[in-house]
Every structure is written in C-alpha cells, then in structure tokens.
Amino acid sequence: MKITLNPNAKDDATRNALVAEGGFGKYYTDHMVVCEWNEKDGWAEPALIPYGPLSLDPATAVFHYGQEIFEGMKAYRQPDGGISLFRPEANAKRFANSAKRLALPEMPEALFLETVETLVKQDAGWVPNEVGESLYIRPFMIATEVGLGVRPTNKATYILIATPAGAYFDPSKAVSVWISTEYVRAAQGGTGEAKCGGNYAASLVAQKAAAKEGCDQVVWIDAKERKWVEEMGGMNLYFVKGKGTDATVITPKLTGTLLPGITRDSILSVAKDLGYKTEEVMLSIDDWRDGVASGEITEIFACGTAAVVSPVGSAKSTMGTWVTGDGQPGVITMQIRNHLLAIQHGTTADKHGWVRKVC
Ligand SMILES: *Cc1c(COP(=O)(O)O)cnc(C)c1O
C-alpha cells in the first residue's frame, strides 16, 4: 500500500470534538483508500491518501449508467482500547458477489481486507469509545471508463471512506412503515441481491410515498405475487412469534430478491444462542396483519449494520393500519440488540469467531 499522509489531518482536540457530536455521515476521517483496476493490468497497488474530492471526466460511465456497488461495515472500540471489525470477510464476499452482478471486477478478499484494516489503523482516533458508537466504513466501486457507449466498463475505481457513527438509537421510538404495493424493489433476475446504488435510486420514490403516508420507512413486498414481505428500506426484517422462552424468531427467506444482510445472518445465530427457535419463512402481508391482530406476532424489528436493530411499531398499507405491541421496543428485540452489540464491542464471548482485531 502506498501511503501519503494528510498534512492537514485534524488535531486531537478538533477530531475528538467532531466525534463527540455523534450523528452519522457528517464528518469523514482524515484519509481514504483508492485502488484502480483496468482490464489489462488488473488491480493496481492501493493507495492511502488524504480524504478529498475526486476529479472525473463528465463522460465517466458511472454518471450515466449507474455501474456502482458499495458495502457498509463498522469498526468497534474494544474494552482494552483496541479496535475490531465485525465479520469483514462477509462484506468482502458480498462485495465480490455484487461486483459480479454489476459486471465490475471482483476484488480479492485479502486486498479488500487490507484496505479496510489500513484505513482503520491510520484513522483509529476517529473510532468513538461508547457502546453503540462506531466508525462506519464505506467501501464502494465505480465504473470509470470514459465514454457514453453502453458496455461493461474496462476501468474501475475502488474507494474506501469512513465516518464516525453516534449511537442514534432512540429506544422510545419504534419505526412506522408503509407497505408499498405500488413500487417494487427487486424482481427475480434483477439486482436485489447486489448492494448497488441503483437499487437505492429506484427506491427513493417509494420512500417519498411512505413519508406522504406519515410513515418513517417503506416495506417491500415481492414483485411477482405482490404479497410476500421482503425488506424494510435498506434493512432486513424480523418477526417474533410468541413470548418468553417459547418465542420463535422468524425472518423472510432469501429468495434471490432480498439483500442477504450480515446482521440478518448474525441474528439467526444470536437468537439460537439465546435459546429461541428460529425460522426463515415466506411471510405474507396477510400473515403480518392477522398475526398482529391475534397477538401471535409480539414484536417486529428491522436490522442492518447502520442501526443494528430498530423496533418496528405500526404498519400501514392500502388494506389498513395495524400496530404491534405498545409502540415500545420489544423485550426480545432489545435482548438480541444488546447481545449483538456486546459481541461487536467485545464485552461478551465471540463464540462464532466474528470479531476481527485490527489494532
Ligand atoms: C445493506 C443492506 C441490508 C443490511 O445488510 P447488513 O449486512 O446487515 O448491513 C439490508 N437490505 C438492503 C437493501 C441493504 O442494502
């Protein structure tokens, strides 16, 4: 890795003040990593350089045809003051899968991990200290061939940036969702399984529609039968059936149109470790409505790297509105959230080998 340090890196006091502000995506660390690829030579040596704007030809492919992918992961402060990543190998694999789907070059796992670890070590001072806080790491790749012809790019640029993330979980507030029957996120054969900007670009109109209905988030249902629950915005969904030790924790099955979340996958194990039954199921809007009405569904939450776990309260659709629980985060929801955070922050045993020490 070529290293060029930022001569204008923030001093300790300034940086600590910015980190202490909390929030998400407001400030970026002093450095970024850039790695170029072209068809002839493959991947070049990555470079750690000062964080700053890019200069690109206006005819660069990504601006026109959206050939782009990204990832999201976090670095967490550990009790000994060190820093660990949570399952970064899983992000590396998914990034390669997304690349394949978007006709972008697959980045070798070792190279991907090297870029992440180098940036985290260099900008370690930007990792907040409290449980629930972290450094959010955003790798992405864009098609950089210049020209308006529509074809798979012969040049790509990988970039890695990082931003401190505060503890933006508000336990008093469950998310309200609008179940979109008008718009579809992903269809079989499409890009639903890939983490690409295009999926998000196409989803924003539904997010607007949700806001118009007075809801915080949009819930996606399947494209074909228009009844199977898939995801919420950029997060996977979980439903708790029953209560106490008899509860079953269920999540929509990966059908090829859902994004395979690493938090989703981790929760399947965590819920089992906590003594609950787990199931990956096909769950329809009717099942959701009827389950809430009968009291069988006791808790609902969404999960993803950014927010970890967010309780879901009311659901609204063209069929009406139904409310889960009392609008407060469920007991099992909070138990799973706290357990996952404890693994991530190194305060409970990491029996699955998920935590990767960086420094
Ligand atoms: C990233 C993402 C998720 C969550 O994945 P994690 O690996 O848990 O962060 C869920 N759905 C969509 C659409 C996503 O882009």
Coordinates of C-alpha atoms and ligand atoms in Angstrom, one line a residue:
M1 CA 0.0 0.0 0.0
K2 CA 1.3 3.4 -0.9
I3 CA 0.9 5.8 2.0
T4 CA 0.5 9.6 1.6
L5 CA -0.4 11.1 5.0
N6 CA -2.7 14.1 5.2
P7 CA -0.7 17.2 6.1
N8 CA -4.0 18.8 7.2
A9 CA -5.1 16.0 9.4
K10 CA -7.3 17.2 12.3
D11 CA -5.6 17.7 15.6
D12 CA -6.7 15.6 18.6
A13 CA -8.9 18.2 20.1
T14 CA -10.8 19.1 16.9
R15 CA -11.2 15.4 15.9
N16 CA -12.5 14.5 19.4
A17 CA -15.0 17.3 19.2
L18 CA -16.3 16.2 15.8
V19 CA -16.5 12.5 17.0
A20 CA -18.3 13.7 20.2
E21 CA -21.0 15.4 18.1
G22 CA -22.4 11.9 17.2
G23 CA -24.7 11.8 14.2
F24 CA -23.9 9.8 11.0
G25 CA -22.1 10.7 7.9
K26 CA -21.5 14.3 8.8
Y27 CA -17.7 14.2 9.1
Y28 CA -15.2 11.9 7.4
T29 CA -11.8 10.7 8.6
D30 CA -8.5 12.2 7.5
H31 CA -7.7 9.6 4.9
M32 CA -9.3 7.4 2.2
V33 CA -8.0 4.4 0.2
V34 CA -8.1 4.4 -3.6
C35 CA -7.4 1.4 -5.8
E36 CA -7.6 1.4 -9.5
W37 CA -8.4 -1.5 -11.8
N38 CA -8.2 -1.9 -15.5
E39 CA -8.9 -4.9 -17.7
K40 CA -5.4 -5.2 -18.9
D41 CA -3.4 -5.0 -15.7
G42 CA -6.0 -6.0 -13.1
W43 CA -5.8 -4.3 -9.7
A44 CA -3.1 -1.8 -9.0
E45 CA -1.4 -1.3 -5.6
P46 CA -3.9 0.5 -3.3
A47 CA -3.0 4.0 -2.0
L48 CA -3.9 5.6 1.3
I49 CA -4.2 9.3 0.6
P50 CA -5.7 12.4 2.2
Y51 CA -9.6 12.5 2.2
G52 CA -10.7 14.8 -0.6
P53 CA -12.8 15.4 -3.7
L54 CA -12.4 13.3 -6.9
S55 CA -11.8 14.7 -10.3
L56 CA -13.6 12.8 -13.0
D57 CA -14.4 13.3 -16.7
P58 CA -18.1 14.2 -17.1
A59 CA -18.4 11.3 -19.6
T60 CA -17.3 8.8 -16.9
A61 CA -19.5 5.7 -17.2
V62 CA -20.8 5.7 -13.6
F63 CA -22.5 9.1 -14.1
H64 CA -24.6 7.8 -16.9
Y65 CA -25.4 4.2 -16.5
G66 CA -25.0 3.7 -12.7
Q67 CA -22.5 0.9 -12.7
E68 CA -21.7 1.1 -9.0
I69 CA -21.6 -1.1 -5.9
F70 CA -20.9 -0.5 -2.2
E71 CA -20.6 -2.1 1.2
G72 CA -21.1 -1.0 4.8
M73 CA -19.4 -2.3 7.9
K74 CA -18.3 -1.0 11.3
A75 CA -15.2 -0.8 13.5
Y76 CA -15.9 -1.0 17.2
R77 CA -13.8 0.1 20.2
Q78 CA -13.0 -2.8 22.5
P79 CA -12.7 -2.8 26.3
D80 CA -8.8 -2.9 26.1
G81 CA -8.9 0.3 23.9
G82 CA -8.2 -1.7 20.7
I83 CA -10.4 -1.8 17.7
S84 CA -12.2 -4.7 16.0
L85 CA -14.2 -5.2 12.8
F86 CA -17.3 -7.3 12.7
R87 CA -17.3 -10.1 10.1
P88 CA -15.5 -8.0 7.4
E89 CA -14.8 -11.2 5.5
A90 CA -18.5 -11.5 4.9
N91 CA -18.5 -7.9 3.5
A92 CA -15.6 -8.9 1.2
K93 CA -17.6 -11.9 -0.2
R94 CA -20.7 -9.9 -0.7
F95 CA -18.8 -7.1 -2.4
A96 CA -17.4 -9.7 -4.8
N97 CA -20.9 -11.0 -5.5
S98 CA -22.2 -7.6 -6.1
A99 CA -19.3 -6.9 -8.4
K100 CA -20.1 -10.0 -10.4
R101 CA -23.8 -8.9 -10.8
L102 CA -22.9 -5.4 -11.9
A103 CA -20.2 -6.5 -14.4
L104 CA -17.5 -4.9 -12.2
P105 CA -14.2 -6.6 -11.3
E106 CA -14.2 -8.8 -8.2
M107 CA -11.7 -7.5 -5.6
P108 CA -9.8 -10.3 -3.9
E109 CA -10.8 -10.7 -0.3
A110 CA -7.3 -10.2 1.0
L111 CA -6.9 -6.9 -0.9
F112 CA -10.3 -5.7 0.4
L113 CA -9.4 -6.5 4.0
E114 CA -6.0 -4.9 3.6
T115 CA -7.6 -1.6 2.6
V116 CA -10.1 -1.7 5.4
E117 CA -7.5 -2.5 8.1
T118 CA -5.0 0.1 6.8
L119 CA -7.6 2.9 6.9
V120 CA -8.9 1.9 10.3
K121 CA -5.4 1.7 11.8
Q122 CA -4.4 5.1 10.3
D123 CA -7.6 6.8 11.4
A124 CA -8.0 4.9 14.7
G125 CA -8.5 8.2 16.6
W126 CA -11.9 8.6 14.8
V127 CA -13.4 5.4 16.3
P128 CA -15.7 6.5 19.2
N129 CA -15.5 4.9 22.6
E130 CA -19.0 4.2 23.8
V131 CA -21.1 1.1 23.2
G132 CA -23.5 1.7 20.3
E133 CA -21.0 4.1 18.7
S134 CA -18.6 3.0 15.9
L135 CA -16.7 4.0 12.9
Y136 CA -18.8 3.3 9.8
I137 CA -16.8 2.1 6.9
R138 CA -18.0 2.6 3.3
P139 CA -16.2 0.8 0.5
F140 CA -17.5 1.4 -3.0
M141 CA -16.6 0.8 -6.6
I142 CA -17.4 2.9 -9.7
A143 CA -17.1 2.3 -13.4
T144 CA -14.5 4.8 -14.6
E145 CA -14.2 4.2 -18.3
V146 CA -14.8 7.4 -20.1
G147 CA -17.4 7.4 -22.9
L148 CA -21.1 7.2 -23.5
G149 CA -21.2 3.8 -25.2
V150 CA -23.1 1.3 -23.2
R151 CA -20.8 -1.6 -22.3
P152 CA -19.3 -3.2 -19.2
T153 CA -16.5 -0.9 -18.1
N154 CA -12.8 -1.7 -18.7
K155 CA -11.8 0.6 -15.9
A156 CA -13.0 0.8 -12.3
T157 CA -12.0 2.7 -9.1
Y158 CA -12.4 1.3 -5.6
I159 CA -12.6 3.9 -2.9
L160 CA -12.9 3.4 0.9
I161 CA -14.0 6.2 3.2
A162 CA -15.1 6.2 6.9
T163 CA -17.3 8.3 9.1
P164 CA -17.9 8.2 12.9
A165 CA -21.4 7.0 13.8
G166 CA -23.0 8.0 17.0
A167 CA -25.5 6.0 19.0
Y168 CA -28.6 7.1 17.1
F169 CA -30.9 4.5 18.6
D170 CA -33.9 6.1 20.3
P171 CA -35.5 3.4 22.5
S172 CA -38.6 5.4 22.9
K173 CA -39.5 5.3 19.2
A174 CA -40.5 2.4 17.1
V175 CA -40.4 2.9 13.3
S176 CA -43.7 3.2 11.4
V177 CA -43.7 1.5 8.0
W178 CA -45.7 1.9 4.7
I179 CA -46.1 -1.3 2.8
S180 CA -45.6 -0.4 -0.8
T181 CA -47.9 -2.1 -3.3
E182 CA -47.2 0.5 -6.0
Y183 CA -43.4 0.2 -6.3
V184 CA -41.2 -2.9 -6.3
R185 CA -37.6 -3.0 -5.1
A186 CA -36.4 -6.2 -6.8
A187 CA -37.5 -9.0 -9.1
Q188 CA -36.1 -12.4 -9.8
G189 CA -33.2 -12.0 -12.1
G190 CA -32.7 -8.4 -11.1
T191 CA -30.2 -6.8 -8.8
G192 CA -32.0 -7.3 -5.4
E193 CA -29.2 -9.5 -4.0
A194 CA -26.5 -7.0 -5.0
K195 CA -25.6 -4.0 -2.9
C196 CA -25.7 -1.4 -5.6
G197 CA -26.6 2.3 -5.7
G198 CA -29.2 1.6 -8.5
N199 CA -31.4 -0.3 -6.1
Y200 CA -31.5 2.7 -3.8
A201 CA -32.0 5.2 -6.6
A202 CA -35.1 3.2 -7.7
S203 CA -36.4 3.0 -4.1
L204 CA -36.5 6.7 -3.2
V205 CA -39.8 7.4 -4.8
A206 CA -41.4 4.8 -2.5
Q207 CA -39.6 6.4 0.5
K208 CA -41.3 9.6 -0.5
A209 CA -44.6 7.9 -0.8
A210 CA -44.1 6.4 2.7
A211 CA -43.4 9.9 4.1
K212 CA -46.5 11.2 2.5
E213 CA -48.5 8.4 4.3
G214 CA -46.9 9.7 7.5
C215 CA -44.5 6.7 7.8
D216 CA -40.8 6.5 8.5
Q217 CA -39.9 3.7 6.2
V218 CA -41.1 1.7 3.2
V219 CA -41.6 -2.1 3.4
W220 CA -41.1 -4.0 0.1
I221 CA -43.1 -7.0 -1.0
D222 CA -42.2 -9.4 -3.7
A223 CA -42.6 -8.4 -7.4
K224 CA -44.4 -11.4 -8.7
E225 CA -47.3 -12.3 -6.3
R226 CA -47.2 -8.9 -4.6
K227 CA -47.8 -10.4 -1.2
W228 CA -44.6 -11.8 0.4
V229 CA -42.8 -9.5 2.8
E230 CA -39.2 -8.9 1.8
E231 CA -37.4 -6.0 3.4
M232 CA -37.7 -2.6 5.0
G233 CA -35.8 0.2 3.2
G234 CA -32.2 -0.8 3.4
M235 CA -32.7 -3.3 6.3
N236 CA -33.9 -6.9 6.7
L237 CA -37.0 -7.7 8.8
Y238 CA -37.6 -10.0 11.8
F239 CA -40.8 -11.0 13.5
V240 CA -41.1 -12.6 16.9
K241 CA -44.0 -15.1 17.4
G242 CA -45.0 -15.9 21.0
K243 CA -43.3 -14.8 24.2
G244 CA -40.6 -15.7 26.6
T245 CA -38.6 -18.9 26.2
D246 CA -41.3 -20.3 23.8
A247 CA -40.8 -17.5 21.3
T248 CA -39.8 -18.2 17.7
V249 CA -37.8 -15.6 15.9
I250 CA -38.5 -15.5 12.1
T251 CA -37.2 -13.7 9.1
P252 CA -38.2 -13.7 5.4
K253 CA -36.3 -16.4 3.5
L254 CA -33.7 -15.3 1.0
T255 CA -35.4 -15.9 -2.3
G256 CA -32.9 -14.2 -4.6
T257 CA -34.6 -10.8 -4.4
L258 CA -33.6 -9.9 -0.8
L259 CA -30.3 -8.4 0.1
P260 CA -28.5 -11.1 2.3
G261 CA -27.8 -8.9 5.3
I262 CA -24.8 -9.8 7.5
T263 CA -26.8 -8.6 10.5
R264 CA -29.7 -10.8 9.5
D265 CA -27.4 -13.8 9.3
S266 CA -25.8 -13.0 12.6
I267 CA -29.2 -12.7 14.3
L268 CA -30.2 -16.1 13.2
S269 CA -27.3 -17.4 15.3
V270 CA -27.6 -15.0 18.2
A271 CA -31.3 -15.8 18.6
K272 CA -30.5 -19.5 18.8
D273 CA -27.7 -18.8 21.3
L274 CA -30.2 -17.0 23.4
G275 CA -32.5 -20.1 23.4
Y276 CA -35.1 -19.1 20.8
K277 CA -36.3 -21.1 17.9
T278 CA -35.5 -19.5 14.5
E279 CA -37.1 -19.9 11.1
E280 CA -36.6 -18.5 7.6
V281 CA -40.0 -18.3 6.2
M282 CA -42.3 -16.9 3.5
L283 CA -44.5 -14.4 5.3
S284 CA -47.3 -12.6 3.6
I285 CA -48.9 -9.2 4.3
D286 CA -52.0 -11.2 5.5
D287 CA -49.8 -13.2 7.8
W288 CA -48.5 -9.9 9.2
R289 CA -51.9 -8.3 9.7
D290 CA -53.5 -11.5 11.1
G291 CA -50.6 -12.3 13.3
V292 CA -50.6 -8.9 14.9
A293 CA -54.4 -9.0 15.2
S294 CA -54.4 -12.3 17.0
G295 CA -51.4 -11.4 19.2
E296 CA -49.3 -14.2 17.8
I297 CA -46.8 -11.7 16.4
T298 CA -45.5 -10.0 19.5
E299 CA -42.5 -8.0 18.2
I300 CA -41.1 -6.8 14.9
F301 CA -37.8 -5.3 14.2
A302 CA -35.5 -4.4 11.3
C303 CA -31.8 -5.0 11.2
G304 CA -28.7 -3.8 9.4
T305 CA -25.2 -2.6 10.0
A306 CA -26.0 1.1 10.3
A307 CA -28.7 0.9 13.0
V308 CA -28.0 -2.7 14.1
V309 CA -31.6 -3.3 15.3
S310 CA -34.6 -1.0 15.0
P311 CA -38.0 -1.9 16.5
V312 CA -41.0 -1.6 14.1
G313 CA -44.3 -0.4 15.5
S314 CA -47.1 0.3 13.2
A315 CA -47.5 -0.9 9.6
K316 CA -49.8 0.9 7.1
S317 CA -50.9 -0.3 3.7
T318 CA -53.8 0.1 1.4
M319 CA -55.5 -2.6 3.5
G320 CA -55.3 -0.5 6.7
T321 CA -53.1 0.1 9.6
W322 CA -52.0 -2.4 12.3
V323 CA -49.9 -1.9 15.3
T324 CA -47.5 -4.3 17.0
G325 CA -47.2 -4.2 20.8
D326 CA -47.4 -0.9 22.7
G327 CA -45.0 1.1 20.4
Q328 CA -42.1 0.4 22.8
P329 CA -39.2 -1.8 21.7
G330 CA -39.9 -5.5 22.5
V331 CA -38.1 -7.4 25.2
I332 CA -36.6 -10.0 22.8
T333 CA -35.8 -7.2 20.2
M334 CA -33.7 -5.4 22.9
Q335 CA -32.2 -8.7 24.2
I336 CA -31.0 -9.5 20.7
R337 CA -29.8 -6.0 20.0
N338 CA -27.8 -5.8 23.3
H339 CA -26.3 -9.2 22.8
L340 CA -25.1 -8.4 19.2
L341 CA -23.7 -5.1 20.4
A342 CA -21.9 -6.9 23.2
I343 CA -20.2 -9.2 20.8
Q344 CA -19.3 -6.3 18.5
H345 CA -17.8 -4.3 21.4
G346 CA -16.0 -7.3 22.8
T347 CA -17.9 -7.4 26.1
T348 CA -19.3 -10.9 25.6
A349 CA -17.8 -14.1 24.2
D350 CA -17.4 -14.2 20.4
K351 CA -18.2 -17.9 20.0
H352 CA -18.7 -17.7 16.3
G353 CA -15.3 -16.1 15.5
W354 CA -17.0 -12.9 14.1
V355 CA -14.7 -10.3 15.6
R356 CA -11.5 -9.4 13.8
K357 CA -9.0 -7.4 15.8
V358 CA -7.4 -4.6 13.8
C359 CA -5.3 -2.9 16.5
Ligands
LIG1 C1 -27.1 -3.4 3.3 C2 -28.5 -3.8 3.2 C3 -29.1 -4.5 4.2 C4 -28.4 -4.9 5.5 O1 -27.2 -5.6 5.4 P1 -26.2 -5.7 6.6 O2 -25.1 -6.5 6.0 O3 -26.9 -6.3 7.7 O4 -25.8 -4.3 6.8 C5 -30.4 -4.9 4.0 N1 -31.1 -4.6 2.9 C6 -30.5 -3.8 2.0 C7 -31.3 -3.5 0.8 C8 -29.2 -3.4 2.1 O5 -28.7 -2.6 1.1

